[in-house]
Tab-separated table of C-alpha atoms in Angstrom:
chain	number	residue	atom	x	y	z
A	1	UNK	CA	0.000	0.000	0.000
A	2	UNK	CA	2.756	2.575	-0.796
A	3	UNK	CA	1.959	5.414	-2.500
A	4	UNK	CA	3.563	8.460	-3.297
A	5	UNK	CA	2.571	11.481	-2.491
A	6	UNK	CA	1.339	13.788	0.086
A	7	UNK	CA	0.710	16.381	3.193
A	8	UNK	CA	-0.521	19.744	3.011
A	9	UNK	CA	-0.005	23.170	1.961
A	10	UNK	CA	-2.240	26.290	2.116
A	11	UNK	CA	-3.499	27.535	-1.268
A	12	UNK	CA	-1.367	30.650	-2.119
A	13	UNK	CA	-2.556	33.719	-3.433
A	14	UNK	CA	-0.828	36.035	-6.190
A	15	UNK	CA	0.517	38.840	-4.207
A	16	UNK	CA	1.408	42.261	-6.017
A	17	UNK	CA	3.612	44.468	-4.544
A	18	UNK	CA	3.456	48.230	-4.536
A	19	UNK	CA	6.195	48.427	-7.783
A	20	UNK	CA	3.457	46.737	-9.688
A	21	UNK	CA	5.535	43.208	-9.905
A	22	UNK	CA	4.052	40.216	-8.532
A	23	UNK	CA	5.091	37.004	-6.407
A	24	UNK	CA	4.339	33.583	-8.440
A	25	UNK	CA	2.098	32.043	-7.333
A	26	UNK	CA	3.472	28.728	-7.761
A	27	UNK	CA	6.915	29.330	-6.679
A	28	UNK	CA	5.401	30.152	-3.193
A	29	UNK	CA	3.242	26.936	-3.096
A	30	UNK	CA	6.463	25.185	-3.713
A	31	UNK	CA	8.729	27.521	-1.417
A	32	UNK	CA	6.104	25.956	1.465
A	33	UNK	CA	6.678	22.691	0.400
A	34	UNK	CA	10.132	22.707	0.822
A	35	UNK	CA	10.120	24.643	4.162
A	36	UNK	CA	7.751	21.987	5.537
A	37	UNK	CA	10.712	19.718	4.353
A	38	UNK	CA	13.339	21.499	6.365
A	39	UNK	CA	10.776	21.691	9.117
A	40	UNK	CA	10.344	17.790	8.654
A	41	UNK	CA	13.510	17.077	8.319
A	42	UNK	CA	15.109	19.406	11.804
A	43	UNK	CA	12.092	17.351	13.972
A	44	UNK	CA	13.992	13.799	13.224
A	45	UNK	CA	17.249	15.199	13.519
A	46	UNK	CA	16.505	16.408	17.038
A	47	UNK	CA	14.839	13.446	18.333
A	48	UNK	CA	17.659	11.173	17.151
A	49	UNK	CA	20.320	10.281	19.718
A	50	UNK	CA	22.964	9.160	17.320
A	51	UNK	CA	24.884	12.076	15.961
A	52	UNK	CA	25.139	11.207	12.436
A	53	UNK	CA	21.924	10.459	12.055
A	54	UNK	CA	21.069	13.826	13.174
A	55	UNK	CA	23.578	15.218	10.969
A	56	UNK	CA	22.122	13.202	7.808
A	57	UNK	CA	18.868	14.919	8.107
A	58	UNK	CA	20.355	18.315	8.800
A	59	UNK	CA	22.126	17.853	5.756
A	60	UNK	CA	18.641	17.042	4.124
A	61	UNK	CA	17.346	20.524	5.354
A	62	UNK	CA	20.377	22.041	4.063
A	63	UNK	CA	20.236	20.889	0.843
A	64	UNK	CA	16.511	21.608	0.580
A	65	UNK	CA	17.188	25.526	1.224
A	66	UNK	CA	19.961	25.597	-1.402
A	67	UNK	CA	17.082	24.794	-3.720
A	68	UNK	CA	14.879	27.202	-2.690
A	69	UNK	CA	16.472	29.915	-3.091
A	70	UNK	CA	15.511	30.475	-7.376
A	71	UNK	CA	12.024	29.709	-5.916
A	72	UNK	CA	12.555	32.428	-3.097
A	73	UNK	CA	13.301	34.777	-5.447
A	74	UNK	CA	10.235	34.543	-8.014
A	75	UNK	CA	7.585	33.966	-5.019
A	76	UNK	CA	9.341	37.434	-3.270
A	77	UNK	CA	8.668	37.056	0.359
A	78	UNK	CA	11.601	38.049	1.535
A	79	UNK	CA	10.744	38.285	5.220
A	80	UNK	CA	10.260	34.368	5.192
A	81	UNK	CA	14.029	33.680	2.989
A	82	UNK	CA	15.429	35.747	5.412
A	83	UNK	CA	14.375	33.547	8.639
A	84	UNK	CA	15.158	30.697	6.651
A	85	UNK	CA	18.603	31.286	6.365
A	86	UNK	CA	19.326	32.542	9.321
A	87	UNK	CA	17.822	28.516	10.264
A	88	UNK	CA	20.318	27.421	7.396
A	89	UNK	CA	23.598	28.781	9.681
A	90	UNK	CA	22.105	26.975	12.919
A	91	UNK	CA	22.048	23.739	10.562
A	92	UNK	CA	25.462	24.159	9.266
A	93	UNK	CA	26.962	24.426	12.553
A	94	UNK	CA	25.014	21.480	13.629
A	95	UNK	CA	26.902	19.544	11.645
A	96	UNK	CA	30.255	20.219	12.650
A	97	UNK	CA	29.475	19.177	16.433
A	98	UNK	CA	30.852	16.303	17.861
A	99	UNK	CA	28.102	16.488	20.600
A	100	UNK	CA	24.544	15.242	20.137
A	101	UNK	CA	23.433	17.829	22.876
A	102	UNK	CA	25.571	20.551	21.153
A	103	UNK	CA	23.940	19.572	17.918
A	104	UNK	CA	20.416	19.357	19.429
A	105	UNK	CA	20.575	22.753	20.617
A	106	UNK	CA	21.278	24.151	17.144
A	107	UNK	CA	19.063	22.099	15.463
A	108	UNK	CA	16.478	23.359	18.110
A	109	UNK	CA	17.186	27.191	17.050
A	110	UNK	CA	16.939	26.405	13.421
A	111	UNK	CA	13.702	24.900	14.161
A	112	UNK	CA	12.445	28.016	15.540
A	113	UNK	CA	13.713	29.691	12.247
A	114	UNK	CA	11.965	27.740	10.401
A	115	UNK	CA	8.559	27.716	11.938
A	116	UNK	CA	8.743	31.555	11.655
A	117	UNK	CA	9.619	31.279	7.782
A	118	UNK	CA	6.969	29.251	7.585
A	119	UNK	CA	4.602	31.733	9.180
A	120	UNK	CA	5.830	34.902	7.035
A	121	UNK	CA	5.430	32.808	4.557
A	122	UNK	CA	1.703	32.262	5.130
A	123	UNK	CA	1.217	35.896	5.983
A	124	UNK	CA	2.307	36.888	2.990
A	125	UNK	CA	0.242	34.513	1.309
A	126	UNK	CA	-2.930	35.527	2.664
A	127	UNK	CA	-2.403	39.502	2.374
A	128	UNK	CA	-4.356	40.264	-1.420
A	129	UNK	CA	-4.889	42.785	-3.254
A	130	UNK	CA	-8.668	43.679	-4.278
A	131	UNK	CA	-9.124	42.102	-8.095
A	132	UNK	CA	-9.140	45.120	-9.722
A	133	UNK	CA	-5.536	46.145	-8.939
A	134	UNK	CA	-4.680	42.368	-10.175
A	135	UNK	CA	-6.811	43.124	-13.474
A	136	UNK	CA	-5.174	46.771	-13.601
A	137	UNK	CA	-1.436	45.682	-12.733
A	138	UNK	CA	-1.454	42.085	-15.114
A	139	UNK	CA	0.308	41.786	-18.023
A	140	UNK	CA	-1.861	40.337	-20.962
A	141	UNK	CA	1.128	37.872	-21.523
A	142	UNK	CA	0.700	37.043	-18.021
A	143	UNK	CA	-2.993	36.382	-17.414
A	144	UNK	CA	-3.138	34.281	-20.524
A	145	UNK	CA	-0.068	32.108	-18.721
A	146	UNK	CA	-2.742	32.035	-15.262
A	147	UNK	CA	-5.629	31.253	-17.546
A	148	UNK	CA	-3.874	28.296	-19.005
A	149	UNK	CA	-2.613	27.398	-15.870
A	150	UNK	CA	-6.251	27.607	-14.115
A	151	UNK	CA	-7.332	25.215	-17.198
A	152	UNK	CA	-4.465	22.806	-16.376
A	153	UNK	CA	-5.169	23.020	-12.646
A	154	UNK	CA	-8.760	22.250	-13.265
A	155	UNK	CA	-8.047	18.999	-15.176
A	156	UNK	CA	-5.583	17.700	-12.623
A	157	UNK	CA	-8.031	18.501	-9.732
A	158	UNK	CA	-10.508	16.259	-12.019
A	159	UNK	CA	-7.819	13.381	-12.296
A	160	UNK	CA	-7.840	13.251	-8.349
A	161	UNK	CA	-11.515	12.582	-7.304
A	162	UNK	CA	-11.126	8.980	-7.357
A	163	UNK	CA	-7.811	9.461	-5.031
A	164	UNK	CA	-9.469	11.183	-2.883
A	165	UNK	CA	-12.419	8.537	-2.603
A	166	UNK	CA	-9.851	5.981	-2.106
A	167	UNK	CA	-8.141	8.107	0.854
A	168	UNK	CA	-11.600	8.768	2.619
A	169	UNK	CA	-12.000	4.170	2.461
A	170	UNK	CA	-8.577	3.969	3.554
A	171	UNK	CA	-9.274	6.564	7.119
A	172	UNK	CA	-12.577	5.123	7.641
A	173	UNK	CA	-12.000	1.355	7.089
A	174	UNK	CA	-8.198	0.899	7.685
A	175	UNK	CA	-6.846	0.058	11.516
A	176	UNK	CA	-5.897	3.885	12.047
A	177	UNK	CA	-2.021	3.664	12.687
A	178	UNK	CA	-1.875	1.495	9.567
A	179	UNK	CA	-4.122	4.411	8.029
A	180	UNK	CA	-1.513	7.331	9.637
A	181	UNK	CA	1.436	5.406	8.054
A	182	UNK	CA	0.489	5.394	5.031
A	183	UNK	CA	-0.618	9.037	4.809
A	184	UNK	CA	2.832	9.608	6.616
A	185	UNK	CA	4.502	7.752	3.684
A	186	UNK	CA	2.877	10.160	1.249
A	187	UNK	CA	3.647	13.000	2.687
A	188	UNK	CA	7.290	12.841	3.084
A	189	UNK	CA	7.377	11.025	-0.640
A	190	UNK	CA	5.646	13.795	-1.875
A	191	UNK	CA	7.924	16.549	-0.170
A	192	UNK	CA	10.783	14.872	-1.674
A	193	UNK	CA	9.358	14.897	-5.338
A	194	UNK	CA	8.541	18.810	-4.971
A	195	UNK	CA	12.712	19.327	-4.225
A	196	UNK	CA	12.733	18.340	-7.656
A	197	UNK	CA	13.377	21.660	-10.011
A	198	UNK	CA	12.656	20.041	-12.642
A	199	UNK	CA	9.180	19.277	-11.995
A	200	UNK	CA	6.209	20.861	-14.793
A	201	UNK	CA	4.146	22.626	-13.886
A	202	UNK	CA	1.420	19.798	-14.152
A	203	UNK	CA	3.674	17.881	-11.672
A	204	UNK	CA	4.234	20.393	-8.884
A	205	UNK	CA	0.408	21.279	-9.119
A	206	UNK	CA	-0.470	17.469	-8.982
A	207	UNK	CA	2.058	17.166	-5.931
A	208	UNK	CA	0.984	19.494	-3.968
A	209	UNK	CA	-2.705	18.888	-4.599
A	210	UNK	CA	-2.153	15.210	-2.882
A	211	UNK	CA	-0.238	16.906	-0.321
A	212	UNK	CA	-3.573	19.077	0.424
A	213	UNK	CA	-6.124	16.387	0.312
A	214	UNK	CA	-3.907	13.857	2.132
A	215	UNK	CA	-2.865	16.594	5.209
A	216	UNK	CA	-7.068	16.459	5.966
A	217	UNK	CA	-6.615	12.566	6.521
A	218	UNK	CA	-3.693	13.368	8.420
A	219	UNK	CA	-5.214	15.447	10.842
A	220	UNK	CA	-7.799	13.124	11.563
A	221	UNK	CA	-5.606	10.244	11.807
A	222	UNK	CA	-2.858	12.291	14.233
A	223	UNK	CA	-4.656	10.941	17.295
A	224	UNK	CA	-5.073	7.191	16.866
A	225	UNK	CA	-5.250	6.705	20.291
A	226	UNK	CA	-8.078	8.705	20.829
């Protein structure tokens, strides 16, 4: 029952700033996938005890920052790059300690910086302009790119009804750790696949779509013992 794919991000908006340019859209969807990735990736490589595991996944996060920053610089929130990296030098000297506890409490500050890149990230996300400064400030060249792009999105959001029927048997019949596991396994495969720069735009859309629809499982499946 592996699959791959997975977890969630928030929908991002297209935010215009006050020169008239504008962040893509889709390079901040992806920007939060990859965050959540260096967020993933700190969390295991603090509650490891064995010092080159932990410095295996901070090398993880480390190399998922190095490819964010083209992404960084087409979605514009600079606020959230700027955390980020600040995380980044916490996670480079994490890996030059000989000491797990040494380690851990780098890997703890970088965890912090990440968590608030991750929140500028969303707050810049969710500040919008009203639609007629988008229709005013758009580029012909460029709404034709977002109308194609809204037809393409459409079709792939068509493609994944039947996944997402399949998910909703899988929480509701499945044992529910079994059920957590699996959405687990999606999630990090699909975090992975969205490091990928070479991804169309088909691809990242379809990515993090799953990721969406499978973080709703995953928050109902978070407290199996309950």
């Amino acid at each position: 029952m592996r699959n791959r794919y997975t977890y969630i991000f928030p929908l991002c908006v297209i935010l215009f700033t006050l020169t008239s340019s504008f962040g893509d859209n889709n390079a901040c969807k992806n920007i939060g996938s990859n965050i959540g990735f260096v967020k993933t990736q700190t969390e295991k490589a603090i509650k490891t005890n064995d010092i080159n595991i932990a410095k295996y996944h901070a090398y993880k996060a480390l190399n998922a920052i190095e490819k964010s920053k083209k992404q960084f610089k087409e979605c514009g929130c600079y606020t959230a790059e700027l955390s980020l990296n600040k995380g980044l030098e916490h996670l480079k000297n994490a890996t030059k300690e000989t000491s797990i506890n040494n380690a851990k409490s780098l890997l703890k500050k970088a965890l912090k910086n990440t968590e608030g890149s991750l929140h500028a990230l969303d707050e810049y996300n969710t500040s919008t302009f009203p639609t007629n400064v988008l229709a005013m400030n758009t580029k012909s060249s460029k709404r034709i790119d977002l109308n194609k792009n809204k037809i393409l999105h459409h079709k792939i959001d068509k493609t994944l009804v039947n996944f997402e029927s399949s998910l909703h048997k899988v929480v509701h019949t499945l044992e529910c750790e079994k059920a957590r596991k699996y959405a687990q396994t999606v999630f990090d495969n699909c975090e992975e696949k969205l490091l990928n720069e070479d991804l169309s735009e088909a691809k990242k859309y379809y990515n993090l779509r799953i990721k969406e629809i499978v973080s709703k499982a995953l928050d109902k499946l978070n407290n199996c013992s309950n």
